[in-house]
Short mmCIF file of C-alpha atoms in Angstrom, two decimals:
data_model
loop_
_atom_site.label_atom_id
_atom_site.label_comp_id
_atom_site.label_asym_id
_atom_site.label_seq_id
_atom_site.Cartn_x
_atom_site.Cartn_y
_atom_site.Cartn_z
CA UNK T 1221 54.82 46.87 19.43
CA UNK T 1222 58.07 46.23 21.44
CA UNK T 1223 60.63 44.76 18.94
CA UNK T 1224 63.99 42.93 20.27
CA UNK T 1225 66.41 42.91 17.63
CA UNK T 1226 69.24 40.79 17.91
CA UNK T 1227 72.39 41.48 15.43
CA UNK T 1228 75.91 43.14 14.75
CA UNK T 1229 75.19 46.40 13.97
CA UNK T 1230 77.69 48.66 15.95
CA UNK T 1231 80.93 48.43 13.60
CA UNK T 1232 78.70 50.75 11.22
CA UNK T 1233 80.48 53.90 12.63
CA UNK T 1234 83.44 52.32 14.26
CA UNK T 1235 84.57 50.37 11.74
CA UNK T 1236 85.49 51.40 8.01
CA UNK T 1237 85.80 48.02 6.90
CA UNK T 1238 82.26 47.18 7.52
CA UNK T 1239 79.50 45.09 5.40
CA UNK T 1240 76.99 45.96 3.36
CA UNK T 1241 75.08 44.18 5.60
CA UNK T 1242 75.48 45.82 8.39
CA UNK T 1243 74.81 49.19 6.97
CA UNK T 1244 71.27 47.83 5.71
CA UNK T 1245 70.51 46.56 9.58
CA UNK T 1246 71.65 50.73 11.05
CA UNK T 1247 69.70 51.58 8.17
CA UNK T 1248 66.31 49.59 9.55
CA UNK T 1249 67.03 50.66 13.26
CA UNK T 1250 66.78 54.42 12.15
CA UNK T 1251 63.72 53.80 9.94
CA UNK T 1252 61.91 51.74 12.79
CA UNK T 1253 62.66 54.64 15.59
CA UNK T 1254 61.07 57.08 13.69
CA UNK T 1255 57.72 55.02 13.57
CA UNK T 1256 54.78 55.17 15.51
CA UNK T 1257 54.27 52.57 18.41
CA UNK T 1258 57.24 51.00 17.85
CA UNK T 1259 59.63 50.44 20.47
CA UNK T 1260 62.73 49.04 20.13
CA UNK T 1261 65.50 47.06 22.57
CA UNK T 1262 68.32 46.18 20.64
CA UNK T 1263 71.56 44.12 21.43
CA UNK T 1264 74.69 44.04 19.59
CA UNK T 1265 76.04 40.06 19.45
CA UNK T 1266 79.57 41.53 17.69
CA UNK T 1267 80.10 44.28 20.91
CA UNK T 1268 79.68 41.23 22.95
CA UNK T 1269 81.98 39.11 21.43
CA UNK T 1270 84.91 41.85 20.81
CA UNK T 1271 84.63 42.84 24.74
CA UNK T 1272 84.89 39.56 25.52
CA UNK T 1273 88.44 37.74 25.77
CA UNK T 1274 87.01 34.01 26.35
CA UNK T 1275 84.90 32.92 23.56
CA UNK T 1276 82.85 30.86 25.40
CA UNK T 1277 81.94 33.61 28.23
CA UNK T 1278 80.87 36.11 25.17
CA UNK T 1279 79.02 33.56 24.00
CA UNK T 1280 76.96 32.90 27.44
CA UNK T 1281 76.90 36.60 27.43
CA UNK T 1282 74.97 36.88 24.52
CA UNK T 1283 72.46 33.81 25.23
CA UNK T 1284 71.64 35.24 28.52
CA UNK T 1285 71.40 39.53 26.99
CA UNK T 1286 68.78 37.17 24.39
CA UNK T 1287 66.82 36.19 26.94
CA UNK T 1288 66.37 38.88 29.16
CA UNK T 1289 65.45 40.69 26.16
CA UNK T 1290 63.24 38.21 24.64
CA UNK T 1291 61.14 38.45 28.06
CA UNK T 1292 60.67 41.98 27.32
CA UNK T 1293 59.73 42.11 23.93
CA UNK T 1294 56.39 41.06 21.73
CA UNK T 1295 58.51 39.66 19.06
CA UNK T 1296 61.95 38.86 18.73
CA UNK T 1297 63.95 39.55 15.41
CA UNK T 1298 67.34 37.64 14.85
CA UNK T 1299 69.75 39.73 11.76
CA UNK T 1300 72.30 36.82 11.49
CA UNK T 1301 74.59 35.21 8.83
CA UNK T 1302 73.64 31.45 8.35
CA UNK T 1303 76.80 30.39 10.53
CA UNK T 1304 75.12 32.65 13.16
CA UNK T 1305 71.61 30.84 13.09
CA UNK T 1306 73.95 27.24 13.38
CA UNK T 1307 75.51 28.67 16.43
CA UNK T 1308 72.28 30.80 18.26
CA UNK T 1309 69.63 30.00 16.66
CA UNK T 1310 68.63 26.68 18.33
CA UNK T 1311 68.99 28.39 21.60
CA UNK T 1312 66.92 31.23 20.38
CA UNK T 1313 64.23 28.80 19.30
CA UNK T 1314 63.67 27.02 22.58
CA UNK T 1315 64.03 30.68 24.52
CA UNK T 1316 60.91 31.24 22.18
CA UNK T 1317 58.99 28.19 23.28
CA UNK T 1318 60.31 29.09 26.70
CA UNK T 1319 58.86 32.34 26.74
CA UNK T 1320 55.81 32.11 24.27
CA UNK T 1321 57.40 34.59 22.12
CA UNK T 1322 57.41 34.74 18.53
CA UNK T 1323 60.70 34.79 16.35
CA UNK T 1324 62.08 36.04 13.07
CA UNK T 1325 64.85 35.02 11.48
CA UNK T 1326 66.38 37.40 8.83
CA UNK T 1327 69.57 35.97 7.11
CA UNK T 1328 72.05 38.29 5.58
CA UNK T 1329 74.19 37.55 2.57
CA UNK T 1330 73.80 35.29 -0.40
CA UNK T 1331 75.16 32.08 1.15
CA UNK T 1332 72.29 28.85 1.39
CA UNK T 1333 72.52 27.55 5.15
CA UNK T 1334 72.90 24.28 3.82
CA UNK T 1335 75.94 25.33 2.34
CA UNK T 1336 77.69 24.75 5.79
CA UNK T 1337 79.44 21.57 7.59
CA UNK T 1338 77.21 19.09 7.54
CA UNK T 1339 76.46 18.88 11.66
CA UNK T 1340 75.78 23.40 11.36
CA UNK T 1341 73.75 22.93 8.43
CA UNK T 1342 71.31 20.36 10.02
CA UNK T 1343 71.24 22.69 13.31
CA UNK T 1344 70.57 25.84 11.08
CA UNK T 1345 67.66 24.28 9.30
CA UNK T 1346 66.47 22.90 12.15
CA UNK T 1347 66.18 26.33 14.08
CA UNK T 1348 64.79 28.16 10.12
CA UNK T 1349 61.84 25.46 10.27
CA UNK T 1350 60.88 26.38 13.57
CA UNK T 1351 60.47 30.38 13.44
CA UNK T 1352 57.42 32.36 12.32
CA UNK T 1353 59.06 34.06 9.51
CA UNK T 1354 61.96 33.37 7.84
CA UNK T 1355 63.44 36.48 5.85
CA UNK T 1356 65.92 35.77 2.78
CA UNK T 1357 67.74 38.33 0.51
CA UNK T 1358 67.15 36.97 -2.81
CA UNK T 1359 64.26 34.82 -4.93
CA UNK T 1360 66.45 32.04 -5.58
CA UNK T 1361 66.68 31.39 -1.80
CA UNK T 1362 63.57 32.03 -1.37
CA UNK T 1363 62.31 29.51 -3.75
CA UNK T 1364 65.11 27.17 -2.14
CA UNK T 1365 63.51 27.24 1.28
CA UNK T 1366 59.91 26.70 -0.40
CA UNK T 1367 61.64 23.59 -2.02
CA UNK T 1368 62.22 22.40 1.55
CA UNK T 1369 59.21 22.59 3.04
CA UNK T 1370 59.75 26.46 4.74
CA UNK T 1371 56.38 28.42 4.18
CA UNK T 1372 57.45 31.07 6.56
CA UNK T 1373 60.23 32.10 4.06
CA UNK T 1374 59.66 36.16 2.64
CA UNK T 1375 61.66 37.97 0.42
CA UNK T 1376 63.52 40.83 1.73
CA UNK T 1377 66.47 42.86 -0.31
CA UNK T 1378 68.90 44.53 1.29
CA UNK T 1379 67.58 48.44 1.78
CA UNK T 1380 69.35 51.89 0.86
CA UNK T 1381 67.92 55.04 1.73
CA UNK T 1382 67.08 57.22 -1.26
CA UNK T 1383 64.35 59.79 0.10
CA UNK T 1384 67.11 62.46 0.13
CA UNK T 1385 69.92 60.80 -1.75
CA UNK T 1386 68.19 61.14 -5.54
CA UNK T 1387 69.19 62.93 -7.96
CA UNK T 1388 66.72 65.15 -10.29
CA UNK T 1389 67.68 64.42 -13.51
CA UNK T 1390 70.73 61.57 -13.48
CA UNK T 1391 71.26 61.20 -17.21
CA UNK T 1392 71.71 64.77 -17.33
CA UNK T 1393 75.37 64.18 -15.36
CA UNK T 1394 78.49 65.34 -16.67
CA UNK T 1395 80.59 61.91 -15.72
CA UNK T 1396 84.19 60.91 -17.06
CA UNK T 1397 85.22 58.47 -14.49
CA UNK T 1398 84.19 54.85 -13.76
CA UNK T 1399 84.05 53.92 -10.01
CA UNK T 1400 84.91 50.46 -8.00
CA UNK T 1401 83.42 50.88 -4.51
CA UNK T 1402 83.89 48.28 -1.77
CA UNK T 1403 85.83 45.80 -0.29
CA UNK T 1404 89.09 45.46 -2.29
CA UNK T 1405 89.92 41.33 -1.83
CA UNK T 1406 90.47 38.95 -4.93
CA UNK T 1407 86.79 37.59 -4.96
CA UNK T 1408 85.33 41.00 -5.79
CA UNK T 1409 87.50 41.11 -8.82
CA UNK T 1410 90.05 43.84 -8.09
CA UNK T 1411 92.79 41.97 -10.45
CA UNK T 1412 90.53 41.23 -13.25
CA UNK T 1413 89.61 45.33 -12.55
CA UNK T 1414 92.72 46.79 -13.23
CA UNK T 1415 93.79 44.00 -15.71
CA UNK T 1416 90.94 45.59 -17.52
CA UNK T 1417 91.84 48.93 -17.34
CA UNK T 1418 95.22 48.37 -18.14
CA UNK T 1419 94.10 47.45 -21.75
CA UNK T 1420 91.37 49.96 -22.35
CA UNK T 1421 93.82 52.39 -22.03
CA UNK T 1422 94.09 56.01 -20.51
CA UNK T 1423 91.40 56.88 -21.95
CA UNK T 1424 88.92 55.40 -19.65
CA UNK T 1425 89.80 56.72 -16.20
CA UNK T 1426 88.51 54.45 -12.55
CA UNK T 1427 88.55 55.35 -9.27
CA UNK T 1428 88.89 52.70 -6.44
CA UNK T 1429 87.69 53.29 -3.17
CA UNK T 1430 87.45 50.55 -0.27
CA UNK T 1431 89.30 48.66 2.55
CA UNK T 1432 91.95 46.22 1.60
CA UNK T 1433 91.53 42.49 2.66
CA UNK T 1434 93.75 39.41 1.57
CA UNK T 1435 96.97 41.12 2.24
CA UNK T 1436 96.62 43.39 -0.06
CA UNK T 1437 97.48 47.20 -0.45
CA UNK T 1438 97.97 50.29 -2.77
CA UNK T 1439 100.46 49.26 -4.48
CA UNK T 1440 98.68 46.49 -6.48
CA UNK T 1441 97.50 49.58 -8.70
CA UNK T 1442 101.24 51.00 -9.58
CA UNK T 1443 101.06 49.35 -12.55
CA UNK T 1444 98.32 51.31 -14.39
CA UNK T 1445 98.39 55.05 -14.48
CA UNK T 1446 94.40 55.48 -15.29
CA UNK T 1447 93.46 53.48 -12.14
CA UNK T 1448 93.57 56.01 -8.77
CA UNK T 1449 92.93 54.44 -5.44
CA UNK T 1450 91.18 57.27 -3.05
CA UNK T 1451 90.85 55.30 0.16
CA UNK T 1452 88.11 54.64 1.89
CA UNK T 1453 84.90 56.43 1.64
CA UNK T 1454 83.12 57.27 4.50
CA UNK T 1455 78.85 56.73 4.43
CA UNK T 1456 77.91 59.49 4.09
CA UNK T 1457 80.76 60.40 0.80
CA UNK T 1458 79.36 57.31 -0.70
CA UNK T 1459 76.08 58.75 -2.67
CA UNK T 1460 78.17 62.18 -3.83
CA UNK T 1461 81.02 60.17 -5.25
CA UNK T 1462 78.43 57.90 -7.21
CA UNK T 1463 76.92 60.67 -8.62
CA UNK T 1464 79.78 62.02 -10.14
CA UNK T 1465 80.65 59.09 -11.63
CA UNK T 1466 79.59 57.36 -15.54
CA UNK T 1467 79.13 54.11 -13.81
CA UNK T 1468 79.92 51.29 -11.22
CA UNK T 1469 82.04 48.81 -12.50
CA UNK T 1470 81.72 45.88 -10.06
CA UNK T 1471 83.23 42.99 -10.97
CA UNK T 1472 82.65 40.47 -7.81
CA UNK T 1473 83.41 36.59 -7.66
CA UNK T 1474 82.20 36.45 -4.05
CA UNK T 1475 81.09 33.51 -2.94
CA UNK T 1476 78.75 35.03 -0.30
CA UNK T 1477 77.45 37.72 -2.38
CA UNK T 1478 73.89 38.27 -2.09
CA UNK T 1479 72.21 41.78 -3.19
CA UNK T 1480 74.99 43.99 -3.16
CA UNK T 1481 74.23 47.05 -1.04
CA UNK T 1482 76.95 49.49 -3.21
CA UNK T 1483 74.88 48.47 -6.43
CA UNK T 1484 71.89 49.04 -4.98
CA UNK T 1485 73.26 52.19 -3.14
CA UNK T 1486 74.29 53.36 -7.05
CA UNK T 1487 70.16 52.89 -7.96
CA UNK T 1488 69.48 55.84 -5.66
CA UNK T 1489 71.43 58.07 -7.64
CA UNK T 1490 70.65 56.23 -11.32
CA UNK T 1491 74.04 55.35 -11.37
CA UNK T 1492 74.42 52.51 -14.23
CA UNK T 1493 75.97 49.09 -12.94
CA UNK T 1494 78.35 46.99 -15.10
CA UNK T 1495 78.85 43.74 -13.28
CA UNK T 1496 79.26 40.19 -13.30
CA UNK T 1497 77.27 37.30 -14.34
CA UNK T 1498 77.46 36.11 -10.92
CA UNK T 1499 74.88 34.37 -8.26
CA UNK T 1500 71.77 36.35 -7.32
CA UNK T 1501 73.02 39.82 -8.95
CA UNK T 1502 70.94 39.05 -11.95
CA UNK T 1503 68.02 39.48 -9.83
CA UNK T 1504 68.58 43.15 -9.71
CA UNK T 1505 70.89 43.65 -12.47
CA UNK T 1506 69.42 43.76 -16.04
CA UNK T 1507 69.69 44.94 -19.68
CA UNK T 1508 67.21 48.15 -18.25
CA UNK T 1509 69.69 49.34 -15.39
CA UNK T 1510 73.45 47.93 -16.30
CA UNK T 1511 75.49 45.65 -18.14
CA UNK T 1512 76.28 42.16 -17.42
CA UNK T 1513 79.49 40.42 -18.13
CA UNK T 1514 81.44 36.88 -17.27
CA UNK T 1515 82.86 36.89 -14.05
CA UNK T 1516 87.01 36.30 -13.48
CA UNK T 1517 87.74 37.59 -17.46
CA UNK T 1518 89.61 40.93 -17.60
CA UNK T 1519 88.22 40.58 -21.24
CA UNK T 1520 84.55 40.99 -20.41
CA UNK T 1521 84.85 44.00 -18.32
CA UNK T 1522 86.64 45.85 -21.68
CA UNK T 1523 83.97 44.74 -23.70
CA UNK T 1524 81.21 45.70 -21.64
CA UNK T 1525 83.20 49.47 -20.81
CA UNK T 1526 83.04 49.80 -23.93
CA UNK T 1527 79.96 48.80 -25.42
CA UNK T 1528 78.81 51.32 -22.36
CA UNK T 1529 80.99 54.26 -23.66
CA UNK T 1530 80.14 54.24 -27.13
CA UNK T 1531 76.73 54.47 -27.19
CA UNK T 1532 75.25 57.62 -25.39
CA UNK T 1533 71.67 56.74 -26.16
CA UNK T 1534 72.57 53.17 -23.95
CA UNK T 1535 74.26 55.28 -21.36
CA UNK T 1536 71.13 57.88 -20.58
CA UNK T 1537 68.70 54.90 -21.08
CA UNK T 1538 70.74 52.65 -18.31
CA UNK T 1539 70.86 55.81 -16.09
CA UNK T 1540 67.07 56.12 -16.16
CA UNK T 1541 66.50 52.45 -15.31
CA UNK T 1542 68.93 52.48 -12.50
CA UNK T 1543 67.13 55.86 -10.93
CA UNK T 1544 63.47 54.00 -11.77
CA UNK T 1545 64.76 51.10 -9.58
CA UNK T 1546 65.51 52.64 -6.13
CA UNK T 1547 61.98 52.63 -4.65
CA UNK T 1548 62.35 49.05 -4.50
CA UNK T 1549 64.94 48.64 -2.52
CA UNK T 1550 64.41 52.02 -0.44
CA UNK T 1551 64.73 51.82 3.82
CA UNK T 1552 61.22 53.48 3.77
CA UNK T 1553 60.05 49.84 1.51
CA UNK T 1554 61.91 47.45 3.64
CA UNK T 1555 60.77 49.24 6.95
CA UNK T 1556 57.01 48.35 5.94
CA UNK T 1557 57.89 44.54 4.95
CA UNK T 1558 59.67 44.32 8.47
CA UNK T 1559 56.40 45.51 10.35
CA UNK T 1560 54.25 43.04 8.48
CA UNK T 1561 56.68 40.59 9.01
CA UNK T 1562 56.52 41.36 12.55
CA UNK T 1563 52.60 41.08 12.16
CA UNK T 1564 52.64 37.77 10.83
CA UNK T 1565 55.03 36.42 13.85
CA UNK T 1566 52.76 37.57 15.93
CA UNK T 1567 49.19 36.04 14.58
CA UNK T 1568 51.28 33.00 13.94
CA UNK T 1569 52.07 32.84 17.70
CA UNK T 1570 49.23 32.89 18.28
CA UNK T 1571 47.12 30.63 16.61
CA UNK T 1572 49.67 27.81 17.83
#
């Protein structure tokens, strides 16, 4: 099966400050190389557009690379943000009719398409209704598109790989710290985080490791002497630092977040998750794996650190769950729902 896959994918290792999302989309590209009959062509839209000075020539640039792809391929796969499928994926639709080809759409993030202008939001549904499968990160959106009609729309969760990140026995850690992890901006929380810490006191100990965004720098975290920011972690630090930690404290208010790929990164290593209340976390996060808590209250997070740390018997239980979840959201998993979902495009092709 010859598989074009359309996305922005290349800032993974030349770019600290990437997404979760794009590490999930290297993530499938190394699975689906290492499989059988599968052949891939792949073309990076954000290389395009960052060697190109005139917005509208990278943007020609990439509709034409989409084609001449697309003529090559047996089914097309498009890894795009809901603003993305606005702007490409009408032309991507009628290249499909063009060519005969079938098309997948995959959206990242927790954002509804709809949620856009009014004028992108009609061309993004538009394009969604018109593919052979429609993959969404979370339930809710997937019962959203169902609501509209969409019976192309699949579940598919953002992917970790956890074949040789697990741990043996995770409960059995030795862990003083708590750890933040990820983009440090004022929707994931980072103000309500050391707010928080700042009252529990010195002694409960976080590390902070990330990019910053929104202006901000290191010395936002002068202020508290139990709160150490370590810079950025590279990829491949990520899984070693979680596993000497107690737990993830992630405290996010974003309004894009979707399945977020450093709590599901932390199940790999049962690596308990306190987090917020907030959109489509719930989906992943519950009383078996982590502790949730109100989102923008410093107060919460205290409450829910501490509930954590004084009960042993809660913390080795919430380490289990976290370890028993990471098949579900392993690359190995999400590899196998992307090659039936590449099936179904194809029969559905097909039969029109």
């Amino acid at each position: 099966m010859r598989i074009f896959i359309v996305g922005s994918f290349s800032a993974c290792t030349a770019d600290a400050r990437v997404s979760g999302t794009v590490v999930s989309l290297k993530h499938l590209v190394r699975d689906l190389e290492q499989r059988e009959r599968v052949s891939l062509e792949l073309l990076d839209t954000g290389e395009i557009r960052r060697s190109s000075s005139n917005r509208l020539i990278g943007f020609l640039s990439v509709v034409t690379a989409v084609f001449r792809g697309m003529k090559r391929s047996d089914v097309v796969a498009l890894h795009l943000s809901p603003n993305g499928f606005a702007v490409l994926g009408p032309i991507a639709v009628l290249l499909s009719w063009i060519l005969r080809k079938p098309i997948i759409f995959r959206m990242f993030g927790g954002l509804d398409y709809m949620e856009l202008p009014v004028m992108w939001a009609r061309l993004a549904h538009w394009s969604v209704r018109r593919v052979e499968v429609f993959l969404v990160q979370t339930h809710e959106l997937c019962r959203v598109a169902e609501s509209r009609g969409i019976q192309t729309v699949t579940w598919f969760p953002t992917t970790r790989p956890c074949s040789s990140l697990g741990v043996a026995n995770p409960h059995d850690k030795d862990a003083s710290d708590y750890v933040f992890l990820g983009q440090i901006k004022i929707e994931k929380g980072i103000f309500e985080l050391i707010e928080a810490f700042r009252i529990l006191g010195s002694e409960y100990q976080l590390k902070v490791y990330g990019p910053f965004y929104d202006d901000l720098d290191a010395s936002i975290f002068e202020s508290v002497d139990n709160v150490e920011y370590c810079g950025v972690a590279a990829p491949e630090e990520v899984t070693s630092i979680m596993s000497q930690a107690k737990a993830l404290v992630f405290p996010t208010y974003l309004s894009a977040e979707g399945y977020s790929g450093i709590v599901i990164e932390s199940f790999t290593v049962g690596l308990p998750v306190l987090c917020s209340r907030w959109k489509f976390l719930p989906e992943i996060v519950d009383e078996t794996c982590g502790i949730l808590f109100e989102p923008k209250k410093s107060e919460a997070i205290v409450l829910a650190v501490q509930s954590f740390e004084q009960d042993p018997i809660l913390q080795d239980a919430l380490s289990r769950g976290a370890y028993a979840k990471r098949s579900d959201f392993s690359v190995e998993s999400g590899t196998d729902r992307f090659l039936e979902a590449c099936g179904s495009a194809l029969g559905r092709n097909q039969k029109s």
